[in-house]
Short mmCIF file of C-alpha atoms in Angstrom, two decimals:
data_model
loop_
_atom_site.label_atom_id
_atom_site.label_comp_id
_atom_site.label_asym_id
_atom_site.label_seq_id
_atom_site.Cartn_x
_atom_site.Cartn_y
_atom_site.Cartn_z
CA UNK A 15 -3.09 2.24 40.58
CA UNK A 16 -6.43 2.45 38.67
CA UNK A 17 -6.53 -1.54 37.67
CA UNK A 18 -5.65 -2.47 41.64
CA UNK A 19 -8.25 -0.42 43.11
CA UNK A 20 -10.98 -1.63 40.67
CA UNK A 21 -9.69 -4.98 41.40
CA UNK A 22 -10.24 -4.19 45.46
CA UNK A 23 -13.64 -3.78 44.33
CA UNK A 24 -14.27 -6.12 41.97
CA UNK A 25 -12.95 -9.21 44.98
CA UNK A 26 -15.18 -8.11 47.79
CA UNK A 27 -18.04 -8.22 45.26
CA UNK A 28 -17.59 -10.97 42.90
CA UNK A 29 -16.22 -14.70 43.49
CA UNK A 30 -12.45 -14.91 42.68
CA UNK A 31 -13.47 -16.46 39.02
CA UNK A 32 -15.50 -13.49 37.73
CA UNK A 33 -13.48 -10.67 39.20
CA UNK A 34 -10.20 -12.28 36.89
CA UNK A 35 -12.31 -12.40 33.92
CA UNK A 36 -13.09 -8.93 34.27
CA UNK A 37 -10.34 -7.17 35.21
CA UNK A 38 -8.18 -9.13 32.28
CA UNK A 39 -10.79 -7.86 29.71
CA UNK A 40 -10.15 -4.23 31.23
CA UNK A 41 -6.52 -4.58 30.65
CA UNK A 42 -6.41 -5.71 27.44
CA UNK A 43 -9.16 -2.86 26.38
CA UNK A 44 -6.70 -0.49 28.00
CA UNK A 45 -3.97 -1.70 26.04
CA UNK A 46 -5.47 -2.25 22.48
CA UNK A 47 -6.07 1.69 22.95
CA UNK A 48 -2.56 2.32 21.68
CA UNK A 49 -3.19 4.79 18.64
CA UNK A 50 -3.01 3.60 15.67
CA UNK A 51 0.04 3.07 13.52
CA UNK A 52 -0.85 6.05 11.00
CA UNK A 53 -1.40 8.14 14.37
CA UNK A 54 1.65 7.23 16.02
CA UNK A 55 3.63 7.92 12.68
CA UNK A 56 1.86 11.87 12.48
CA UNK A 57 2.87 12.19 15.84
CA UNK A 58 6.34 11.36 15.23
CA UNK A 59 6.88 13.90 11.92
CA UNK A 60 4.79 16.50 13.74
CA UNK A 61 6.71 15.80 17.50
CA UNK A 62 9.31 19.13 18.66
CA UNK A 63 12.21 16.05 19.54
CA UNK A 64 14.20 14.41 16.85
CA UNK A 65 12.62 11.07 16.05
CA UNK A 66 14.47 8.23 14.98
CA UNK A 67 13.23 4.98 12.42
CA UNK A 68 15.40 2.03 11.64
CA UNK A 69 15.34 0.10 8.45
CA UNK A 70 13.74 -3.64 7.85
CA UNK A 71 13.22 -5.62 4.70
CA UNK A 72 10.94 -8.48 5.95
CA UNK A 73 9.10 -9.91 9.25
CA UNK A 74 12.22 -10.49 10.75
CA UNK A 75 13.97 -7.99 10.81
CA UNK A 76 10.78 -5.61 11.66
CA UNK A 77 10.08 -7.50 14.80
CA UNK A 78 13.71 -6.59 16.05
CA UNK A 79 13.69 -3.07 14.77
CA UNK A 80 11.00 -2.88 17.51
CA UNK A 81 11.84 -5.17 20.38
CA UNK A 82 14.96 -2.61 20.18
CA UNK A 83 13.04 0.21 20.87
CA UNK A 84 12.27 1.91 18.02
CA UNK A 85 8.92 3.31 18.03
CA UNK A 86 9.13 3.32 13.43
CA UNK A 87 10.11 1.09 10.43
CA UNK A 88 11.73 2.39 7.61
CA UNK A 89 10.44 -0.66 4.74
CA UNK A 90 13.74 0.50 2.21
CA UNK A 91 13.35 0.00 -1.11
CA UNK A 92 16.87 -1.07 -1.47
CA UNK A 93 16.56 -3.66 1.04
CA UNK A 94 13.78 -4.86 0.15
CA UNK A 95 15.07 -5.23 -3.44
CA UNK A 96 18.40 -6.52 -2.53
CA UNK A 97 16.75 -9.65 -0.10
CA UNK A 98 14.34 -10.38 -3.18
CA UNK A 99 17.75 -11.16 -5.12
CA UNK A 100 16.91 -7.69 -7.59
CA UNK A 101 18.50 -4.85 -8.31
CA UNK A 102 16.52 -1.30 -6.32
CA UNK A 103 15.66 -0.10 -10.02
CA UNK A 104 11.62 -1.63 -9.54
CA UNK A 105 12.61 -4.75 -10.24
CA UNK A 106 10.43 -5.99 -7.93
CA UNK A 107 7.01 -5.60 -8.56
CA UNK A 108 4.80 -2.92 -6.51
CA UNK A 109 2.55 -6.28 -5.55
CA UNK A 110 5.76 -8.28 -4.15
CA UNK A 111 6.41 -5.20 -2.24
CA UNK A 112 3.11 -5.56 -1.21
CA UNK A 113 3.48 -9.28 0.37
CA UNK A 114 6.59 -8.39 1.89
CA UNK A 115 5.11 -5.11 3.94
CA UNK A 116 2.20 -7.03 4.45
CA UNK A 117 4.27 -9.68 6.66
CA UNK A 118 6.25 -6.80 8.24
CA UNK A 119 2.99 -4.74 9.48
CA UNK A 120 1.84 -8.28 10.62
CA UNK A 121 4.68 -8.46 12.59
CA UNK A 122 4.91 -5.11 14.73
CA UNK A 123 2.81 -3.01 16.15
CA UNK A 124 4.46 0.43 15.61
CA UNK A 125 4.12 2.40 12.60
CA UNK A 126 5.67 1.84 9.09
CA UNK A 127 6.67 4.35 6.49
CA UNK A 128 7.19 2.77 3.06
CA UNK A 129 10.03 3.68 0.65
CA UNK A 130 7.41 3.61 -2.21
CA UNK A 131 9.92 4.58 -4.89
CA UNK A 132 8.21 7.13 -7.33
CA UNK A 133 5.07 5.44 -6.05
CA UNK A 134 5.43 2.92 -8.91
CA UNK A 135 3.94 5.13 -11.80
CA UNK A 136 1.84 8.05 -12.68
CA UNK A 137 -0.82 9.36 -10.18
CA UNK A 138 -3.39 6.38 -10.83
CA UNK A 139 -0.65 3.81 -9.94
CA UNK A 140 0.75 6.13 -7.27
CA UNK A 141 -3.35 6.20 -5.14
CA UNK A 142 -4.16 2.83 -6.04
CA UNK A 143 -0.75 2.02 -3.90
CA UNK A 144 -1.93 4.03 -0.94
CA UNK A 145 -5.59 2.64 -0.92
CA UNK A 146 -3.46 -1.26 -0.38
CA UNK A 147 -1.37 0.33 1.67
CA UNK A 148 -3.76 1.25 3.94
CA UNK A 149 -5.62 -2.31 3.96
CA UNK A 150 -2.25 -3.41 5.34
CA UNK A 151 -2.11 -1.26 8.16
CA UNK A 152 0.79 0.38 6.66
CA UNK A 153 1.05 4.48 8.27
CA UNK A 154 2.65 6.17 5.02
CA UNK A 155 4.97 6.08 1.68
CA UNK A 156 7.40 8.28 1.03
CA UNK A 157 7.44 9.14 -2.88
CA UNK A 158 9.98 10.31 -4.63
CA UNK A 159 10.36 12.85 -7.44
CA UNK A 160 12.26 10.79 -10.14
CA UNK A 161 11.13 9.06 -13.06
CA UNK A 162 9.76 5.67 -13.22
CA UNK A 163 11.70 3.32 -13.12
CA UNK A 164 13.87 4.48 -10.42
CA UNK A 165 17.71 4.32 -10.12
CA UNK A 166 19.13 4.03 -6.96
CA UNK A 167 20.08 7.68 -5.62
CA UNK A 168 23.21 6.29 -3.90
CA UNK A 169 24.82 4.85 -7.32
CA UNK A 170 27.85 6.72 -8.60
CA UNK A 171 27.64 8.28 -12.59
CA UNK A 172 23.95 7.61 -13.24
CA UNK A 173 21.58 9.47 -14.72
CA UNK A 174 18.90 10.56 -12.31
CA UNK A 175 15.94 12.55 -13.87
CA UNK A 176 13.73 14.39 -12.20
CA UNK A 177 9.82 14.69 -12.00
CA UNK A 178 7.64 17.27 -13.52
CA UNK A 179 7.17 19.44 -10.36
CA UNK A 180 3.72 19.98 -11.57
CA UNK A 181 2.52 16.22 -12.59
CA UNK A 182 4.63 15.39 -8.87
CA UNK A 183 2.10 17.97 -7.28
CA UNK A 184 -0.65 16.14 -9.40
CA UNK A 185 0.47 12.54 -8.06
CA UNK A 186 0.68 14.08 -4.28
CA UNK A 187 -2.81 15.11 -4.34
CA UNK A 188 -3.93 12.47 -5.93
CA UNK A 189 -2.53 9.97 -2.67
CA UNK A 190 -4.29 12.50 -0.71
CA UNK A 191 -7.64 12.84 -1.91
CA UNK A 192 -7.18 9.00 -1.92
CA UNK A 193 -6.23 7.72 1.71
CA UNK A 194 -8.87 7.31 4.17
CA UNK A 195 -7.11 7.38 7.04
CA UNK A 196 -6.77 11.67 7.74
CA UNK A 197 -3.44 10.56 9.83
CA UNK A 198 -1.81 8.22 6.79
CA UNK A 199 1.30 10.19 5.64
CA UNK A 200 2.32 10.83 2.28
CA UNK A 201 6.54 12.08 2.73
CA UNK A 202 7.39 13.54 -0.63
CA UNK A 203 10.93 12.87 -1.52
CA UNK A 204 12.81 15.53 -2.91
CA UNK A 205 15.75 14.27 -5.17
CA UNK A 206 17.22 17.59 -6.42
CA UNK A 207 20.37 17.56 -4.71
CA UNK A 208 21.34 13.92 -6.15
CA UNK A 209 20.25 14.86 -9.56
CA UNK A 210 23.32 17.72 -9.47
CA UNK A 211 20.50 20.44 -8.99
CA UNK A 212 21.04 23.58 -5.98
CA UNK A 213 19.60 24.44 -3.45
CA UNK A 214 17.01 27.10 -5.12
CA UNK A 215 15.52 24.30 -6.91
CA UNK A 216 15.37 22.11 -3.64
CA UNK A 217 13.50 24.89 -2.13
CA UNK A 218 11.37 25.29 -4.88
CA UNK A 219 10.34 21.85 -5.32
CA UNK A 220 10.08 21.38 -1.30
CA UNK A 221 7.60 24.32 -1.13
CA UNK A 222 5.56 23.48 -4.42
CA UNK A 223 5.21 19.77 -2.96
CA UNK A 224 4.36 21.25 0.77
CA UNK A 225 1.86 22.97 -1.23
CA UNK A 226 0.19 20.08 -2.71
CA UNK A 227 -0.14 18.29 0.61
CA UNK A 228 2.82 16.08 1.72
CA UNK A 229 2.92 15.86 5.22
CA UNK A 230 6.59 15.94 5.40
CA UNK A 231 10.00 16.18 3.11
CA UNK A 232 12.48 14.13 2.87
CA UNK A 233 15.81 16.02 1.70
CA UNK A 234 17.84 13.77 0.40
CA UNK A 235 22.03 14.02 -0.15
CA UNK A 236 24.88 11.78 -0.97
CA UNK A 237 27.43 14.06 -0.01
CA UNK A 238 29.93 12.52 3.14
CA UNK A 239 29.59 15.80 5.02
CA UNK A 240 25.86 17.83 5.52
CA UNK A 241 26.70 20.71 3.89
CA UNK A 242 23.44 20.20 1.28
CA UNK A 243 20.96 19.48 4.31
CA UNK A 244 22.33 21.93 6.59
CA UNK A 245 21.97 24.94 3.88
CA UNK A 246 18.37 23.65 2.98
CA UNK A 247 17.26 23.83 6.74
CA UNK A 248 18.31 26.80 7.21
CA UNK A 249 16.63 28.32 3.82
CA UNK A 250 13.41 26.33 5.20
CA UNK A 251 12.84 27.79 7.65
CA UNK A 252 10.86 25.49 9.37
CA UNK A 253 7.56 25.33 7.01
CA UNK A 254 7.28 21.82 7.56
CA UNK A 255 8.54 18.42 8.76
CA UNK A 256 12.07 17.52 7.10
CA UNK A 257 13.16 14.06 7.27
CA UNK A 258 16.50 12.82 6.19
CA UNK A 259 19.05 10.04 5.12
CA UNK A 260 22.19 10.14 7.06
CA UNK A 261 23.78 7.18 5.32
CA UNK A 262 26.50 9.48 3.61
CA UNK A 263 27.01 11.61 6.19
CA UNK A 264 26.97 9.82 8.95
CA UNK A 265 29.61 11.42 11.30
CA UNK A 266 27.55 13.76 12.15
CA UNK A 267 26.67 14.20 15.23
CA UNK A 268 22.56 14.11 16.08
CA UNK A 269 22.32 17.29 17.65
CA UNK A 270 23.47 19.16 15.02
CA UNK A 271 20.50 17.42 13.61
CA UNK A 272 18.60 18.67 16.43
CA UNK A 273 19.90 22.20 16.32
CA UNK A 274 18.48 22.30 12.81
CA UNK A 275 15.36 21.67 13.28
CA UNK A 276 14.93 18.07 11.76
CA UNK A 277 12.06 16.20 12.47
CA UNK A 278 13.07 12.27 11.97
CA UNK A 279 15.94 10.58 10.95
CA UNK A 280 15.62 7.00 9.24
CA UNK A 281 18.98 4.75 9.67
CA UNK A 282 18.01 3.22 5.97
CA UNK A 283 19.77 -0.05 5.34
CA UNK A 284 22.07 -0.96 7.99
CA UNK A 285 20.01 -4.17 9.03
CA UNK A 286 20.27 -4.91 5.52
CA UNK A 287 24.21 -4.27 5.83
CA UNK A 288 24.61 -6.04 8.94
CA UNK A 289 22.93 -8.99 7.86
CA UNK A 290 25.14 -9.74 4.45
CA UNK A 291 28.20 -9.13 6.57
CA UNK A 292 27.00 -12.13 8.88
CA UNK A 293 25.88 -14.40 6.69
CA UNK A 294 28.89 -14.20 4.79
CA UNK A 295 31.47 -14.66 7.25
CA UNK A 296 29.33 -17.77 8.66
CA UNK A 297 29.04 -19.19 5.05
CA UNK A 298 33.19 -18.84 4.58
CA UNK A 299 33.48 -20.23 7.94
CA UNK A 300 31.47 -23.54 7.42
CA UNK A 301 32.36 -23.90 3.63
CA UNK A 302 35.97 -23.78 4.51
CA UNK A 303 35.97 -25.89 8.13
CA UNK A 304 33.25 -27.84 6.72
CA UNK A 305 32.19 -28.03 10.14
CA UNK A 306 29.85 -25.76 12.64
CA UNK A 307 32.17 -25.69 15.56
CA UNK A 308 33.30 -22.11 14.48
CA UNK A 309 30.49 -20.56 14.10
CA UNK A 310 27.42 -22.18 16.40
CA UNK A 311 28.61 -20.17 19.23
CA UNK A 312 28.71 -17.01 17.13
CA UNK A 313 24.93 -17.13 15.69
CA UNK A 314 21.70 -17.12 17.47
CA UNK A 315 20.38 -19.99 19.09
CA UNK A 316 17.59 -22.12 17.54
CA UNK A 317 15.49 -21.14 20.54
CA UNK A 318 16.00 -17.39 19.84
CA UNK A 319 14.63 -17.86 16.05
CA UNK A 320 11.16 -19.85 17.89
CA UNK A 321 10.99 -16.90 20.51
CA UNK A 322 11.36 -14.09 17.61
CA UNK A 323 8.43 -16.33 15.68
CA UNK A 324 6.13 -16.29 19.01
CA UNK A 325 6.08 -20.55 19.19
CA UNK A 326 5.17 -19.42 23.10
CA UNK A 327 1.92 -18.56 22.06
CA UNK A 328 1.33 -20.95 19.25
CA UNK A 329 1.76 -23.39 22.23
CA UNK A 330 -0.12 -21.81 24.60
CA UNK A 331 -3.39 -21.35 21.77
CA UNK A 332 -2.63 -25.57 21.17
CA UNK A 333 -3.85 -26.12 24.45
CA UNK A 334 -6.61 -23.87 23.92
CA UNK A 335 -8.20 -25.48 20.96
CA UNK A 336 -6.17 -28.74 20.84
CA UNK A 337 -7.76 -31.51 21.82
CA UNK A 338 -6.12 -33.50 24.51
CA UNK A 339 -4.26 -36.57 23.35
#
């Protein structure tokens, strides 16, 4: 209502030319006044509804994480790992991480929270990873309290050693006195439950890292049914933000997250899932037909990939700078 009376105005003052000029600048300084990523990610942890992120492991995937709706990106460590060709044990280095998030921040314009492992070492690694982080427009990194390097917390029979609680604290508020940002969000990730520990020394590692300054927990369980998560909210008692990991458990229905008290749920690999699945039912298909009538109606179109890499405005900034042939 605002933009068509000021362009009312604007006409009966101004030739046609000028008033357009203006009134597009005023729109597009309206619109870059979205907050910012780290913002829009505090908002979320700190929000009274259940908020919901969805996993991506590149560009790609990012860019339709959000043209689905969701207003967060989960970058997982697994997948991540797993479309580098690597095993989730850090593997990859924290720097080819790096690249990777750096394509996927490029890519969207809603917030991302990094699966930062155990923040790739001790508290000097751990900051220095924030500072680049936050150069890449990344909004936080969840850190969790296992030993470096990591073992994936989903993997049956493994060993899965736990953190100092105090040199954890130590490496918390040493990401905190780093970042710059006051809204970039350090999630501390509390592994007790899939290291065979209870829930007293969930509670007592959630409250010491609280303590030290995460901005949220993530409770983590492998269990199929909630019975870990839904005994550790209730012993909460709200003190805090609580993310969590429904990948085990994932009957469950959301409101029971709700009526809990859970801040934001990440869906952690499924794009990852989904995407192995498809590739290798379409590689079977042509191997074995040696042929692409099976399968060129079942994929997306050429035209799709060019829309999801923005040719449209590649094409549009040719004419723009391009001379004309």
């Amino acid at each position: 209502m605002f933009l068509r009376q000021a362009y009312g105005r604007l006409s009966n003052a101004l030739s046609p030319n000028v008033t357009e000029k203006l009134v597009a600048r005023f729109s597009s300084s309206t619109s870059a006044s979205k907050p910012k990523k780290t913002t829009q990610l505090r908002k979320m942890l700190e929000s009274p509804e259940l908020e919901f992120i969805m996993e991506a492991h590149n560009g790609l995937s990012a860019k339709i994480v959000q043209e689905a709706g969701f207003k967060g990106v989960w970058g997982s460590g697994l997948s991540i790992s797993a479309q580098l060709g690597v095993r989730d044990s850090n593997e990859a280095s924290w720097t080819q991480v790096m690249e990777v998030m750096e394509f996927m921040s490029d890519a969207t314009d809603i917030p991302i929270l990094l699966d930062a492992d155990t923040g790739y070492g001790n508290f000097n690694n751990a900051r220095r990873l924030v500072t680049k982080l936050e150069q890449r427009g990344i909004a936080g990194a969840c850190i969790e309290d296992k030993l470096f390097p990591k073992t994936n917390s989903l993997l049956d029979g493994r060993a899965q050693p736990l953190a100092d609680i105090d040199e954890f604290c130590a490496k918390i508020k040493a990401c905190k006195d780093t970042q710059t940002d006051p809204d970039f969000s350090i999630v501390a990730r509390v592994e007790a439950f899939i290291a065979g520990w209870g829930l007293d020394e969930a509670l007592r590692r959630s409250e010491a890292y609280r303590n030290a300054g995460a901005d949220a927990i993530l409770m983590h369980s492998k269990k199929s049914d909630p019975s870990d998560i839904e005994a550790f909210m209730k012993a909460w008692k709200n003190q805090g933000p609580v993310v969590i990991v429904p990948t085990k458990y994932y009957t469950v229905p959301t409101d029971q997250f709700r009526d809990w008290g859970v801040s934001l749920v990440i869906w952690a690999n499924h794009n990852l899932r989904a995407s192995i699945t498809a590739m290798q039912n379409t590689t079977q298909q042509i191997y074995k037909d040696q042929s692409l009538v099976n399968v060129e109606k079942k994929i997306a179109a050429v035209k799709e990939v060019f829309r999801l890499q923005k040719d449209d405005e590649l094409k549009e900034a040719e004419k723009k700078y391009l001379p004309e042939k």
